[in-house]
Short mmCIF file of C-alpha atoms in Angstrom, two decimals:
data_model
loop_
_atom_site.label_atom_id
_atom_site.label_comp_id
_atom_site.label_asym_id
_atom_site.label_seq_id
_atom_site.Cartn_x
_atom_site.Cartn_y
_atom_site.Cartn_z
CA MET N 290 13.82 18.58 -44.98
CA ALA N 291 12.23 16.11 -47.33
CA PRO N 292 9.36 13.83 -46.64
CA THR N 293 10.42 10.27 -45.98
CA GLN N 294 8.01 8.16 -48.09
CA GLU N 295 4.65 8.34 -49.70
CA ARG N 296 2.71 6.51 -47.04
CA SER N 297 0.58 8.46 -44.64
CA TYR N 298 1.87 8.78 -41.07
CA THR N 299 0.22 9.75 -37.81
CA ILE N 300 1.37 11.24 -34.55
CA ASN N 301 1.90 7.71 -33.23
CA ASP N 302 4.74 7.35 -35.68
CA ILE N 303 6.37 10.46 -34.29
CA TYR N 304 6.01 9.03 -30.77
CA GLU N 305 7.86 5.84 -31.90
CA LEU N 306 10.87 7.69 -33.17
CA PRO N 307 14.13 6.72 -31.40
CA GLU N 308 15.09 8.76 -28.33
CA GLY N 309 16.50 12.15 -29.28
CA GLU N 310 15.32 12.08 -32.91
CA ARG N 311 12.88 14.87 -33.75
CA ALA N 312 10.47 15.27 -36.66
CA GLU N 313 7.39 17.15 -37.72
CA LEU N 314 4.30 15.76 -39.35
CA ILE N 315 2.50 17.75 -42.03
CA ASP N 316 -0.51 16.28 -43.75
CA GLY N 317 0.64 12.75 -42.88
CA GLN N 318 4.23 13.19 -44.14
CA ILE N 319 7.23 12.97 -41.78
CA TYR N 320 9.88 15.76 -42.04
CA TYR N 321 12.96 15.16 -39.86
CA ILE N 322 14.29 18.13 -37.91
CA VAL N 323 18.05 18.71 -38.14
CA PRO N 324 19.89 20.18 -35.11
CA THR N 325 20.01 23.91 -35.22
CA SER N 326 23.11 26.07 -35.05
CA ARG N 327 24.33 28.10 -32.06
CA LYS N 328 23.37 31.35 -33.91
CA HIS N 329 19.86 29.98 -34.55
CA GLN N 330 19.40 29.08 -30.91
CA ARG N 331 20.73 32.47 -29.75
CA LEU N 332 18.35 34.37 -32.04
CA SER N 333 15.36 32.20 -30.97
CA LEU N 334 16.15 32.86 -27.31
CA LYS N 335 16.44 36.65 -27.82
CA LEU N 336 13.27 36.87 -29.85
CA SER N 337 11.34 34.80 -27.32
CA GLN N 338 12.56 36.95 -24.50
CA MET N 339 11.73 40.20 -26.32
CA ILE N 340 8.16 38.98 -27.15
CA ALA N 341 7.57 37.65 -23.60
CA ASN N 342 8.80 40.94 -22.07
CA TYR N 343 6.53 42.94 -24.35
CA ILE N 344 3.48 40.83 -23.46
CA ASP N 345 4.29 41.15 -19.74
CA SER N 346 4.74 44.93 -20.03
CA LYS N 347 1.21 45.22 -21.49
CA ASN N 348 -0.23 42.79 -18.96
CA GLY N 349 -1.14 40.46 -21.74
CA ASP N 350 -2.46 36.95 -21.39
CA CYS N 351 -0.57 35.33 -24.25
CA GLU N 352 2.17 32.80 -23.60
CA VAL N 353 5.44 32.31 -25.54
CA TYR N 354 7.01 28.92 -26.18
CA SER N 355 10.28 28.01 -27.94
CA ALA N 356 11.07 24.74 -29.67
CA PRO N 357 10.88 21.98 -28.92
CA PHE N 358 7.20 22.72 -28.17
CA ALA N 359 4.46 20.47 -29.49
CA VAL N 360 1.79 22.12 -31.72
CA PHE N 361 -0.95 19.83 -32.86
CA LEU N 362 -2.44 21.74 -35.83
CA ASN N 363 -6.04 21.05 -36.84
CA LYS N 364 -6.41 18.97 -33.74
CA ASP N 365 -5.85 15.83 -35.73
CA ASP N 366 -3.22 13.05 -35.68
CA ARG N 367 -1.77 13.93 -39.12
CA ASN N 368 -0.22 17.37 -38.27
CA TYR N 369 2.35 17.96 -35.62
CA VAL N 370 4.97 20.77 -35.75
CA GLU N 371 7.62 22.32 -33.47
CA PRO N 372 7.82 25.96 -34.52
CA ASP N 373 10.93 27.93 -33.35
CA ILE N 374 8.52 30.24 -31.40
CA SER N 375 4.88 29.96 -30.71
CA VAL N 376 2.66 32.60 -29.17
CA ILE N 377 -0.70 31.28 -27.79
CA CYS N 378 -3.35 33.68 -26.40
CA ASP N 379 -6.18 31.12 -25.88
CA LYS N 380 -5.24 29.17 -22.79
CA ASN N 381 -7.92 26.55 -23.66
CA LYS N 382 -5.64 25.33 -26.37
CA LEU N 383 -2.85 24.47 -23.94
CA ASP N 384 -2.38 21.27 -22.06
CA ASP N 385 0.60 19.26 -20.72
CA ARG N 386 1.43 18.01 -24.23
CA GLY N 387 1.54 21.41 -25.88
CA CYS N 388 -0.89 23.36 -28.08
CA ASN N 389 -4.01 21.84 -29.46
CA GLY N 390 -4.97 23.92 -32.53
CA SER N 391 -3.24 26.85 -34.18
CA PRO N 392 -1.07 29.30 -32.14
CA ASP N 393 -1.90 33.00 -32.77
CA TRP N 394 1.65 33.74 -34.02
CA ILE N 395 4.36 31.39 -35.18
CA ILE N 396 7.98 32.40 -35.92
CA GLU N 397 10.32 30.15 -37.88
CA ILE N 398 13.97 31.16 -38.10
CA VAL N 399 14.86 30.44 -41.68
CA SER N 400 18.15 28.93 -42.61
CA PRO N 401 19.46 28.01 -46.09
CA SER N 402 18.46 24.40 -45.49
CA SER N 403 14.99 25.20 -44.33
CA LYS N 404 13.86 27.75 -46.96
CA ARG N 405 11.62 25.42 -48.93
CA MET N 406 10.07 23.99 -45.82
CA ASP N 407 9.53 27.33 -44.04
CA TYR N 408 8.54 29.44 -47.05
CA MET N 409 6.35 26.89 -48.87
CA ILE N 410 5.21 23.86 -46.93
CA LYS N 411 4.83 25.43 -43.56
CA LEU N 412 3.50 28.81 -44.90
CA PHE N 413 0.68 26.97 -46.68
CA LYS N 414 -0.02 24.69 -43.66
CA TYR N 415 -0.07 27.51 -41.14
CA ARG N 416 -2.33 29.63 -43.35
CA THR N 417 -4.83 26.80 -43.83
CA ALA N 418 -4.71 25.84 -40.11
CA GLY N 419 -5.68 29.30 -39.06
CA VAL N 420 -2.41 30.70 -37.73
CA LYS N 421 -3.04 34.50 -37.59
CA GLU N 422 0.59 35.65 -37.96
CA TYR N 423 3.55 33.81 -39.46
#
């Protein structure tokens, strides 16, 4: 995923994308999301189920969401991501649009094409946004 241009974008630009086109917004730069593989989807589903089952077994209050799930980092209009898996324990961060602020735990399933994005750009963004575990 590479940024599109050097102008600064907002969440409104994401909302104006054509139907079915997905992208993330990090510090005002748009990064288009490529469709994931079957293997990626299967792994995401299994991990989500395992985490949710564990939370339920401990009577936890956290909720688990899989992509596409909107996360508005920093509660601003320049940062919007769709992590593969998000775990949110503060229900006040949740509304009908998604999560406003940082999830407690984010999991990204890394593929060869997403290494730079996941290990550099998102790692830095999640850390500075206050994500506790990545």
